[in-house]
PDB file of C-alpha atoms in Angstrom:
ATOM      1  CA  MET A 487     -52.908  -8.225  -9.007  1.00 40.00           C
ATOM      2  CA  PRO A 488     -49.559  -9.032 -11.057  1.00 49.00           C
ATOM      3  CA  ASP A 489     -49.703  -6.562 -13.998  1.00 45.00           C
ATOM      4  CA  SER A 490     -46.644  -9.155 -15.989  1.00 44.00           C
ATOM      5  CA  ASP A 491     -46.883 -11.558 -18.691  1.00 43.00           C
ATOM      6  CA  VAL A 492     -44.693 -13.728 -16.170  1.00 47.00           C
ATOM      7  CA  ALA A 493     -47.851 -14.088 -13.700  1.00 46.00           C
ATOM      8  CA  VAL A 494     -49.115 -16.376 -15.809  1.00 40.00           C
ATOM      9  CA  ARG A 495     -45.954 -18.979 -16.387  1.00 55.00           C
ATOM     10  CA  PRO A 496     -46.491 -21.102 -13.820  1.00 54.00           C
ATOM     11  CA  ASP A 497     -42.637 -22.534 -13.821  1.00 89.00           C
ATOM     12  CA  VAL A 498     -41.920 -19.083 -12.438  1.00 94.00           C
ATOM     13  CA  ALA A 499     -40.707 -18.769  -8.728  1.00 96.00           C
ATOM     14  CA  ILE A 500     -39.581 -15.576  -7.484  1.00 97.00           C
ATOM     15  CA  ILE A 501     -37.041 -16.022  -4.230  1.00 98.00           C
ATOM     16  CA  ILE A 502     -35.935 -12.970  -2.171  1.00 98.00           C
ATOM     17  CA  PRO A 503     -32.877 -13.994   0.186  1.00 97.00           C
ATOM     18  CA  ALA A 504     -32.954 -11.795   3.286  1.00 95.00           C
ATOM     19  CA  ARG A 505     -29.789 -11.641   5.698  1.00 91.00           C
ATOM     20  CA  TYR A 506     -30.416  -9.789   9.051  1.00 91.00           C
ATOM     21  CA  ASP A 507     -26.070  -9.918   9.652  1.00 82.00           C
ATOM     22  CA  SER A 508     -25.148  -7.800   7.245  1.00 75.00           C
ATOM     23  CA  SER A 509     -21.943  -6.320   8.141  1.00 70.00           C
ATOM     24  CA  ARG A 510     -22.577  -2.827   6.390  1.00 74.00           C
ATOM     25  CA  TYR A 511     -26.308  -2.498   7.731  1.00 82.00           C
ATOM     26  CA  PRO A 512     -27.273  -5.085  10.458  1.00 85.00           C
ATOM     27  CA  GLY A 513     -30.755  -5.473  10.883  1.00 91.00           C
ATOM     28  CA  LYS A 514     -31.090  -3.830   6.324  1.00 93.00           C
ATOM     29  CA  PRO A 515     -34.359  -6.306   5.422  1.00 95.00           C
ATOM     30  CA  LEU A 516     -36.507  -4.681   8.573  1.00 95.00           C
ATOM     31  CA  ALA A 517     -35.514  -1.183   8.111  1.00 94.00           C
ATOM     32  CA  ILE A 518     -38.015   1.422   7.512  1.00 95.00           C
ATOM     33  CA  LEU A 519     -39.347   3.107   4.084  1.00 95.00           C
ATOM     34  CA  ARG A 520     -41.977   5.422   3.898  1.00 95.00           C
ATOM     35  CA  GLY A 521     -43.739   5.831   0.832  1.00 93.00           C
ATOM     36  CA  ALA A 522     -46.094   8.399  -0.433  1.00 91.00           C
ATOM     37  CA  THR A 523     -49.120   8.663   1.736  1.00 92.00           C
ATOM     38  CA  GLY A 524     -45.937   7.995   4.707  1.00 92.00           C
ATOM     39  CA  ILE A 525     -46.717   4.935   5.975  1.00 92.00           C
ATOM     40  CA  ALA A 526     -43.868   3.230   7.377  1.00 95.00           C
ATOM     41  CA  LYS A 527     -43.113  -0.109   5.755  1.00 96.00           C
ATOM     42  CA  PRO A 528     -39.824  -2.524   6.519  1.00 96.00           C
ATOM     43  CA  LEU A 529     -37.753  -3.047   3.464  1.00 96.00           C
ATOM     44  CA  ILE A 530     -38.342  -6.697   3.249  1.00 97.00           C
ATOM     45  CA  GLN A 531     -42.096  -5.619   2.688  1.00 97.00           C
ATOM     46  CA  ARG A 532     -41.923  -3.640   0.036  1.00 95.00           C
ATOM     47  CA  SER A 533     -39.414  -5.926  -1.844  1.00 95.00           C
ATOM     48  CA  TRP A 534     -41.645  -8.695  -1.260  1.00 96.00           C
ATOM     49  CA  GLU A 535     -44.893  -6.154  -2.993  1.00 95.00           C
ATOM     50  CA  CYS A 536     -42.680  -5.736  -5.509  1.00 92.00           C
ATOM     51  CA  ALA A 537     -42.451  -9.283  -6.591  1.00 94.00           C
ATOM     52  CA  THR A 538     -45.713 -10.121  -5.922  1.00 94.00           C
ATOM     53  CA  SER A 539     -46.511  -7.091  -8.337  1.00 92.00           C
ATOM     54  CA  ILE A 540     -44.770  -9.309 -11.349  1.00 91.00           C
ATOM     55  CA  ILE A 541     -46.089 -13.146  -9.858  1.00 91.00           C
ATOM     56  CA  ASP A 542     -49.135 -13.964  -7.543  1.00 91.00           C
ATOM     57  CA  ALA A 543     -48.026 -13.954  -4.113  1.00 92.00           C
ATOM     58  CA  ASP A 544     -47.848 -18.165  -4.114  1.00 92.00           C
ATOM     59  CA  ASN A 545     -45.256 -18.048  -6.418  1.00 94.00           C
ATOM     60  CA  VAL A 546     -43.428 -15.414  -3.713  1.00 96.00           C
ATOM     61  CA  TRP A 547     -40.562 -17.034  -1.022  1.00 97.00           C
ATOM     62  CA  ILE A 548     -38.532 -14.881   1.451  1.00 97.00           C
ATOM     63  CA  ALA A 549     -35.199 -17.148   2.169  1.00 98.00           C
ATOM     64  CA  THR A 550     -34.010 -16.273   4.929  1.00 97.00           C
ATOM     65  CA  ASP A 551     -32.439 -17.780   8.537  1.00 96.00           C
ATOM     66  CA  ASP A 552     -33.453 -14.996  10.767  1.00 96.00           C
ATOM     67  CA  ASP A 553     -36.347 -15.236  13.503  1.00 97.00           C
ATOM     68  CA  ARG A 554     -37.228 -11.813  13.279  1.00 97.00           C
ATOM     69  CA  VAL A 555     -37.136 -11.314   9.459  1.00 97.00           C
ATOM     70  CA  ALA A 556     -39.184 -14.440   8.980  1.00 97.00           C
ATOM     71  CA  ALA A 557     -42.336 -13.082  11.615  1.00 98.00           C
ATOM     72  CA  VAL A 558     -42.475  -9.885  10.037  1.00 98.00           C
ATOM     73  CA  VAL A 559     -42.506 -11.153   6.774  1.00 98.00           C
ATOM     74  CA  ARG A 560     -45.287 -13.922   7.929  1.00 98.00           C
ATOM     75  CA  GLY A 561     -46.865 -10.845   9.658  1.00 97.00           C
ATOM     76  CA  PHE A 562     -47.628  -9.147   6.317  1.00 96.00           C
ATOM     77  CA  GLY A 563     -48.700 -12.497   4.554  1.00 97.00           C
ATOM     78  CA  GLY A 564     -45.385 -13.878   2.683  1.00 97.00           C
ATOM     79  CA  ARG A 565     -44.272 -17.051   2.367  1.00 96.00           C
ATOM     80  CA  VAL A 566     -40.930 -18.315   4.269  1.00 97.00           C
ATOM     81  CA  ILE A 567     -38.360 -20.781   3.771  1.00 97.00           C
ATOM     82  CA  MET A 568     -36.035 -20.580   6.654  1.00 97.00           C
ATOM     83  CA  THR A 569     -32.477 -21.626   5.419  1.00 97.00           C
ATOM     84  CA  SER A 570     -29.190 -22.328   6.740  1.00 96.00           C
ATOM     85  CA  ALA A 571     -27.160 -20.108   8.425  1.00 94.00           C
ATOM     86  CA  ASP A 572     -24.351 -21.397   6.580  1.00 95.00           C
ATOM     87  CA  CYS A 573     -25.325 -19.751   3.423  1.00 95.00           C
ATOM     88  CA  ALA A 574     -22.515 -17.297   2.181  1.00 94.00           C
ATOM     89  CA  ASN A 575     -24.684 -15.225  -0.268  1.00 94.00           C
ATOM     90  CA  GLY A 576     -28.256 -14.926  -2.188  1.00 95.00           C
ATOM     91  CA  THR A 577     -27.438 -17.367  -4.436  1.00 97.00           C
ATOM     92  CA  GLU A 578     -26.191 -20.372  -1.867  1.00 98.00           C
ATOM     93  CA  ARG A 579     -29.565 -18.828  -0.390  1.00 97.00           C
ATOM     94  CA  CYS A 580     -31.650 -19.345  -3.410  1.00 97.00           C
ATOM     95  CA  ALA A 581     -30.432 -23.156  -4.083  1.00 97.00           C
ATOM     96  CA  ASP A 582     -31.051 -24.091  -0.482  1.00 97.00           C
ATOM     97  CA  ALA A 583     -34.367 -22.605  -0.790  1.00 96.00           C
ATOM     98  CA  VAL A 584     -35.171 -24.112  -4.277  1.00 95.00           C
ATOM     99  CA  ARG A 585     -33.861 -27.593  -2.560  1.00 94.00           C
ATOM    100  CA  GLN A 586     -36.543 -27.133   0.500  1.00 93.00           C
ATOM    101  CA  MET A 587     -39.312 -26.219  -2.187  1.00 89.00           C
ATOM    102  CA  GLY A 588     -40.390 -29.421  -2.651  1.00 78.00           C
ATOM    103  CA  ARG A 589     -40.747 -28.504  -6.876  1.00 79.00           C
ATOM    104  CA  LEU A 590     -38.664 -27.743  -9.217  1.00 86.00           C
ATOM    105  CA  PRO A 591     -39.373 -23.910 -11.240  1.00 92.00           C
ATOM    106  CA  GLN A 592     -38.019 -23.358 -14.835  1.00 94.00           C
ATOM    107  CA  ILE A 593     -36.809 -20.682 -13.921  1.00 96.00           C
ATOM    108  CA  ILE A 594     -36.219 -19.172 -10.255  1.00 97.00           C
ATOM    109  CA  VAL A 595     -35.764 -15.564 -10.357  1.00 98.00           C
ATOM    110  CA  ASN A 596     -33.966 -13.875  -7.324  1.00 98.00           C
ATOM    111  CA  LEU A 597     -34.974 -10.916  -6.544  1.00 96.00           C
ATOM    112  CA  GLN A 598     -32.590  -9.243  -3.980  1.00 89.00           C
ATOM    113  CA  GLY A 599     -34.085  -8.097  -0.875  1.00 89.00           C
ATOM    114  CA  ASP A 600     -32.475  -4.751  -1.140  1.00 89.00           C
ATOM    115  CA  ALA A 601     -34.001  -3.894  -4.456  1.00 86.00           C
ATOM    116  CA  PRO A 602     -37.734  -2.402  -3.654  1.00 89.00           C
ATOM    117  CA  LEU A 603     -37.417  -0.099  -6.625  1.00 88.00           C
ATOM    118  CA  THR A 604     -36.905  -2.843  -9.476  1.00 89.00           C
ATOM    119  CA  PRO A 605     -38.906  -2.328 -12.441  1.00 89.00           C
ATOM    120  CA  ASN A 606     -41.411  -5.052 -13.365  1.00 89.00           C
ATOM    121  CA  PHE A 607     -41.313  -4.638 -16.793  1.00 92.00           C
ATOM    122  CA  VAL A 608     -36.931  -5.176 -15.969  1.00 93.00           C
ATOM    123  CA  VAL A 609     -38.049  -8.742 -14.291  1.00 94.00           C
ATOM    124  CA  THR A 610     -40.260  -9.849 -17.342  1.00 93.00           C
ATOM    125  CA  ALA A 611     -37.969  -9.012 -19.563  1.00 94.00           C
ATOM    126  CA  LEU A 612     -35.622 -11.308 -18.077  1.00 95.00           C
ATOM    127  CA  VAL A 613     -37.270 -13.931 -17.579  1.00 95.00           C
ATOM    128  CA  ASP A 614     -38.463 -14.127 -21.424  1.00 94.00           C
ATOM    129  CA  ALA A 615     -34.666 -13.601 -22.258  1.00 96.00           C
ATOM    130  CA  LEU A 616     -33.455 -16.835 -20.640  1.00 96.00           C
ATOM    131  CA  ALA A 617     -36.592 -18.807 -21.715  1.00 94.00           C
ATOM    132  CA  ALA A 618     -35.677 -18.054 -25.057  1.00 94.00           C
ATOM    133  CA  ALA A 619     -31.684 -19.284 -24.797  1.00 94.00           C
ATOM    134  CA  PRO A 620     -31.524 -22.227 -24.074  1.00 92.00           C
ATOM    135  CA  ASP A 621     -27.859 -22.448 -24.120  1.00 93.00           C
ATOM    136  CA  ILE A 622     -27.578 -20.137 -20.642  1.00 96.00           C
ATOM    137  CA  MET A 623     -28.177 -20.934 -17.713  1.00 97.00           C
ATOM    138  CA  MET A 624     -28.718 -17.698 -16.106  1.00 97.00           C
ATOM    139  CA  MET A 625     -29.273 -13.765 -17.058  1.00 98.00           C
ATOM    140  CA  THR A 626     -29.121 -10.697 -15.059  1.00 98.00           C
ATOM    141  CA  PRO A 627     -30.233  -6.995 -16.213  1.00 96.00           C
ATOM    142  CA  ALA A 628     -27.668  -3.611 -16.451  1.00 95.00           C
ATOM    143  CA  VAL A 629     -29.154  -0.613 -17.518  1.00 91.00           C
ATOM    144  CA  ARG A 630     -27.282   2.739 -18.684  1.00 93.00           C
ATOM    145  CA  CYS A 631     -26.834   5.000 -15.881  1.00 90.00           C
ATOM    146  CA  SER A 632     -28.278   8.200 -16.009  1.00 86.00           C
ATOM    147  CA  GLY A 633     -26.141  11.500 -14.895  1.00 86.00           C
ATOM    148  CA  SER A 634     -27.942  11.610 -11.515  1.00 82.00           C
ATOM    149  CA  THR A 635     -27.623   7.786 -11.295  1.00 82.00           C
ATOM    150  CA  TYR A 636     -23.329   8.299 -12.494  1.00 89.00           C
ATOM    151  CA  ARG A 637     -23.221  11.019 -10.224  1.00 87.00           C
ATOM    152  CA  HIS A 638     -24.227   9.408  -6.805  1.00 82.00           C
ATOM    153  CA  LEU A 639     -22.053   5.924  -7.611  1.00 88.00           C
ATOM    154  CA  ILE A 640     -18.942   8.208  -7.858  1.00 89.00           C
ATOM    155  CA  GLN A 641     -19.871  10.068  -4.645  1.00 88.00           C
ATOM    156  CA  ASP A 642     -20.257   6.851  -2.693  1.00 86.00           C
ATOM    157  CA  GLN A 643     -17.472   5.478  -3.865  1.00 88.00           C
ATOM    158  CA  ALA A 644     -15.467   9.289  -3.372  1.00 89.00           C
ATOM    159  CA  GLU A 645     -16.816   9.033   0.031  1.00 90.00           C
ATOM    160  CA  GLY A 646     -15.448   5.228   1.017  1.00 87.00           C
ATOM    161  CA  ARG A 647     -19.408   4.370   0.656  1.00 83.00           C
ATOM    162  CA  VAL A 648     -20.139   0.804  -0.852  1.00 77.00           C
ATOM    163  CA  GLY A 649     -22.873   1.787  -3.613  1.00 73.00           C
ATOM    164  CA  GLY A 650     -24.694   0.139  -6.402  1.00 83.00           C
ATOM    165  CA  THR A 651     -22.466  -2.572  -8.571  1.00 92.00           C
ATOM    166  CA  THR A 652     -21.176  -2.079 -12.232  1.00 96.00           C
ATOM    167  CA  VAL A 653     -21.151  -4.509 -15.069  1.00 98.00           C
ATOM    168  CA  VAL A 654     -18.738  -4.643 -18.209  1.00 98.00           C
ATOM    169  CA  PHE A 655     -19.825  -7.027 -20.866  1.00 98.00           C
ATOM    170  CA  GLY A 656     -19.281  -7.890 -24.461  1.00 97.00           C
ATOM    171  CA  ARG A 657     -20.487  -8.280 -27.989  1.00 96.00           C
ATOM    172  CA  ASN A 658     -21.993 -11.265 -27.691  1.00 96.00           C
ATOM    173  CA  GLY A 659     -24.053 -10.150 -23.955  1.00 96.00           C
ATOM    174  CA  HIS A 660     -21.479 -11.979 -21.746  1.00 98.00           C
ATOM    175  CA  ALA A 661     -20.421 -10.289 -18.436  1.00 98.00           C
ATOM    176  CA  LEU A 662     -16.591  -9.740 -18.639  1.00 98.00           C
ATOM    177  CA  TYR A 663     -16.848  -8.466 -15.438  1.00 98.00           C
ATOM    178  CA  PHE A 664     -18.970  -6.636 -12.125  1.00 98.00           C
ATOM    179  CA  SER A 665     -17.487  -4.188  -9.400  1.00 97.00           C
ATOM    180  CA  LYS A 666     -18.420  -1.986  -6.739  1.00 94.00           C
ATOM    181  CA  ARG A 667     -16.128   0.042  -8.302  1.00 94.00           C
ATOM    182  CA  VAL A 668     -17.433   2.445 -10.980  1.00 94.00           C
ATOM    183  CA  ILE A 669     -16.476   0.770 -14.256  1.00 96.00           C
ATOM    184  CA  PRO A 670     -15.162   1.462 -16.999  1.00 95.00           C
ATOM    185  CA  HIS A 671     -13.169   4.719 -16.473  1.00 92.00           C
ATOM    186  CA  LEU A 672     -14.096   7.664 -18.131  1.00 91.00           C
ATOM    187  CA  PRO A 673     -12.441  10.341 -19.151  1.00 90.00           C
ATOM    188  CA  PRO A 674     -14.034  13.591 -18.213  1.00 87.00           C
ATOM    189  CA  ALA A 675     -15.388  14.441 -21.530  1.00 86.00           C
ATOM    190  CA  ALA A 676     -17.586  11.214 -21.431  1.00 84.00           C
ATOM    191  CA  ALA A 677     -18.064  11.648 -17.671  1.00 81.00           C
ATOM    192  CA  THR A 678     -20.401  14.896 -18.219  1.00 85.00           C
ATOM    193  CA  LEU A 679     -22.718  12.962 -20.789  1.00 88.00           C
ATOM    194  CA  PRO A 680     -26.230  13.226 -19.876  1.00 88.00           C
ATOM    195  CA  PHE A 681     -26.381   9.272 -20.197  1.00 89.00           C
ATOM    196  CA  PRO A 682     -22.670   8.155 -19.831  1.00 92.00           C
ATOM    197  CA  PRO A 683     -21.981   4.589 -20.736  1.00 93.00           C
ATOM    198  CA  ILE A 684     -21.897   3.089 -17.488  1.00 95.00           C
ATOM    199  CA  HIS A 685     -24.009   1.036 -16.740  1.00 96.00           C
ATOM    200  CA  LEU A 686     -25.386  -0.078 -13.292  1.00 91.00           C
ATOM    201  CA  HIS A 687     -26.107  -4.056 -12.836  1.00 92.00           C
ATOM    202  CA  LEU A 688     -29.087  -4.509 -10.864  1.00 89.00           C
ATOM    203  CA  GLY A 689     -30.223  -6.545  -8.126  1.00 83.00           C
ATOM    204  CA  VAL A 690     -32.049  -9.481  -9.802  1.00 94.00           C
ATOM    205  CA  TYR A 691     -31.013 -12.584 -11.811  1.00 98.00           C
ATOM    206  CA  ALA A 692     -32.947 -15.366 -13.482  1.00 98.00           C
ATOM    207  CA  TYR A 693     -31.811 -19.114 -13.236  1.00 97.00           C
ATOM    208  CA  ARG A 694     -32.117 -22.633 -14.431  1.00 96.00           C
ATOM    209  CA  PRO A 695     -31.585 -25.204 -11.299  1.00 95.00           C
ATOM    210  CA  ALA A 696     -28.968 -26.271 -12.889  1.00 96.00           C
ATOM    211  CA  ALA A 697     -27.279 -23.249 -12.527  1.00 97.00           C
ATOM    212  CA  LEU A 698     -27.819 -23.236  -8.642  1.00 97.00           C
ATOM    213  CA  GLU A 699     -26.564 -26.890  -9.016  1.00 96.00           C
ATOM    214  CA  ARG A 700     -23.278 -26.086 -10.562  1.00 97.00           C
ATOM    215  CA  TYR A 701     -22.895 -22.733  -8.197  1.00 98.00           C
ATOM    216  CA  VAL A 702     -22.990 -24.315  -4.948  1.00 97.00           C
ATOM    217  CA  ALA A 703     -20.721 -27.446  -5.867  1.00 98.00           C
ATOM    218  CA  MET A 704     -17.943 -24.993  -6.521  1.00 98.00           C
ATOM    219  CA  GLU A 705     -15.667 -23.420  -4.215  1.00 96.00           C
ATOM    220  CA  PRO A 706     -15.953 -19.378  -3.804  1.00 96.00           C
ATOM    221  CA  SER A 707     -13.705 -17.669  -5.814  1.00 96.00           C
ATOM    222  CA  GLU A 708     -11.045 -15.173  -5.021  1.00 97.00           C
ATOM    223  CA  LEU A 709     -12.826 -12.288  -6.883  1.00 97.00           C
ATOM    224  CA  GLU A 710     -15.959 -12.898  -5.972  1.00 97.00           C
ATOM    225  CA  LEU A 711     -14.377 -12.577  -1.873  1.00 96.00           C
ATOM    226  CA  LEU A 712     -12.518  -9.296  -3.137  1.00 96.00           C
ATOM    227  CA  GLU A 713     -15.421  -7.668  -4.652  1.00 95.00           C
ATOM    228  CA  GLY A 714     -18.196  -9.323  -2.120  1.00 93.00           C
ATOM    229  CA  LEU A 715     -20.201 -10.175  -5.489  1.00 96.00           C
ATOM    230  CA  GLU A 716     -21.643 -14.030  -5.674  1.00 96.00           C
ATOM    231  CA  GLN A 717     -22.105 -13.283  -9.368  1.00 98.00           C
ATOM    232  CA  LEU A 718     -18.536 -13.748  -9.990  1.00 98.00           C
ATOM    233  CA  ARG A 719     -18.075 -16.941  -8.898  1.00 98.00           C
ATOM    234  CA  PHE A 720     -19.640 -17.688 -12.439  1.00 98.00           C
ATOM    235  CA  ILE A 721     -17.799 -15.822 -14.263  1.00 98.00           C
ATOM    236  CA  ASP A 722     -14.811 -17.189 -12.314  1.00 97.00           C
ATOM    237  CA  GLY A 723     -16.170 -21.091 -12.838  1.00 96.00           C
ATOM    238  CA  GLY A 724     -16.221 -20.453 -16.927  1.00 96.00           C
ATOM    239  CA  ILE A 725     -20.201 -20.046 -16.681  1.00 97.00           C
ATOM    240  CA  PRO A 726     -21.697 -17.852 -18.909  1.00 97.00           C
ATOM    241  CA  VAL A 727     -23.818 -14.607 -17.201  1.00 98.00           C
ATOM    242  CA  GLY A 728     -25.848 -13.306 -19.813  1.00 98.00           C
ATOM    243  CA  VAL A 729     -26.447  -9.489 -19.411  1.00 98.00           C
ATOM    244  CA  VAL A 730     -29.800  -7.992 -20.882  1.00 98.00           C
ATOM    245  CA  PRO A 731     -29.324  -4.392 -21.175  1.00 96.00           C
ATOM    246  CA  PHE A 732     -32.076  -1.411 -20.652  1.00 94.00           C
ATOM    247  CA  ASP A 733     -31.982   2.003 -21.892  1.00 91.00           C
ATOM    248  CA  PRO A 734     -32.239   3.989 -19.012  1.00 86.00           C
ATOM    249  CA  ILE A 735     -35.346   4.102 -16.988  1.00 81.00           C
ATOM    250  CA  ALA A 736     -37.684   6.623 -15.540  1.00 72.00           C
ATOM    251  CA  TRP A 737     -36.539   6.598 -11.797  1.00 71.00           C
ATOM    252  CA  ASP A 738     -33.248   5.752 -10.368  1.00 70.00           C
ATOM    253  CA  ALA A 739     -33.611   2.010  -9.317  1.00 74.00           C
ATOM    254  CA  ILE A 740     -31.260   2.684  -6.094  1.00 74.00           C
ATOM    255  CA  GLU A 741     -30.393  -0.111  -4.293  1.00 81.00           C
ATOM    256  CA  LEU A 742     -30.326   0.126  -0.090  1.00 86.00           C
ATOM    257  CA  ASN A 743     -26.811  -0.173   0.383  1.00 79.00           C
ATOM    258  CA  ASN A 744     -26.384   2.157   3.321  1.00 82.00           C
ATOM    259  CA  PRO A 745     -28.436   4.343   5.200  1.00 87.00           C
ATOM    260  CA  SER A 746     -27.971   7.292   3.471  1.00 85.00           C
ATOM    261  CA  ASP A 747     -30.488   5.919   0.711  1.00 88.00           C
ATOM    262  CA  VAL A 748     -33.296   5.619   2.909  1.00 92.00           C
ATOM    263  CA  ALA A 749     -33.705   9.144   1.739  1.00 92.00           C
ATOM    264  CA  PRO A 750     -33.922   8.940  -1.926  1.00 90.00           C
ATOM    265  CA  ILE A 751     -34.958   5.838  -1.897  1.00 92.00           C
ATOM    266  CA  GLU A 752     -37.901   7.274  -0.087  1.00 93.00           C
ATOM    267  CA  ALA A 753     -38.228  10.257  -2.580  1.00 93.00           C
ATOM    268  CA  ILE A 754     -38.445   7.896  -5.520  1.00 92.00           C
ATOM    269  CA  LEU A 755     -41.421   6.212  -3.552  1.00 92.00           C
ATOM    270  CA  ALA A 756     -42.642   9.149  -3.350  1.00 91.00           C
ATOM    271  CA  ALA A 757     -42.796  10.454  -6.365  1.00 89.00           C
ATOM    272  CA  ARG A 758     -44.205   7.312  -8.083  1.00 89.00           C
ATOM    273  CA  ALA A 759     -47.174   7.477  -5.770  1.00 86.00           C
ATOM    274  CA  ILE A 760     -46.287   4.315  -3.705  1.00 88.00           C
ATOM    275  CA  ALA A 761     -48.091   4.072  -0.392  1.00 85.00           C
TER     276      ALA A 761
END
């Protein structure tokens, strides 16, 4: 059963966009991750289990355009919405899914399909923050990096791998920029701190329906295309992106961006006794 206050809100839906044909990691939604007991489950199932620990499974959908992904999801009991193959990113896929749902939730959570380590409390706080801020159309979380997470990001960058995304935001809590490079640049003294002043963007968004409508009405922005970060379309279009900051969490919420991420994710699943 869900263990979060979000579960009692009938006006919230979680959509997990899943694209099979990733240019960097083809077939990623079906990549196998072994848990603490050695049980092998595909990434998409682990992401779905993450979502259904937050909210009732009836309010969780996998949005995909791939029959292979859909078959696996139906096999473990998940709900599928088949979306257009023309969706350029997860936000467009969420918008397409909402259009087909037959009801309009007040808040839509986009839980990235490659982020199975997303903490429940992050999603809960994100939904609560958006519900309490009627002047904001969307919000996303940022977690202060631990030293180990920072080193992981820097190593990926140095070896030419696209790792996690970092974000900088202003005093008003609005995002200034997101990048797949580690931002801001740190002088050597700051880089050795136990908790460097770097914020890792977690792959979760909470939207009002109007945000998705605005998004698909805009053309992709140059920065969005250069960075490969869909959320930059909002910033380029003048739509504020609210950032909910978090202190370092008890485990590194690593996303599965590259095959080399499988081992550290499995280690965290084992450490947290997730089957």
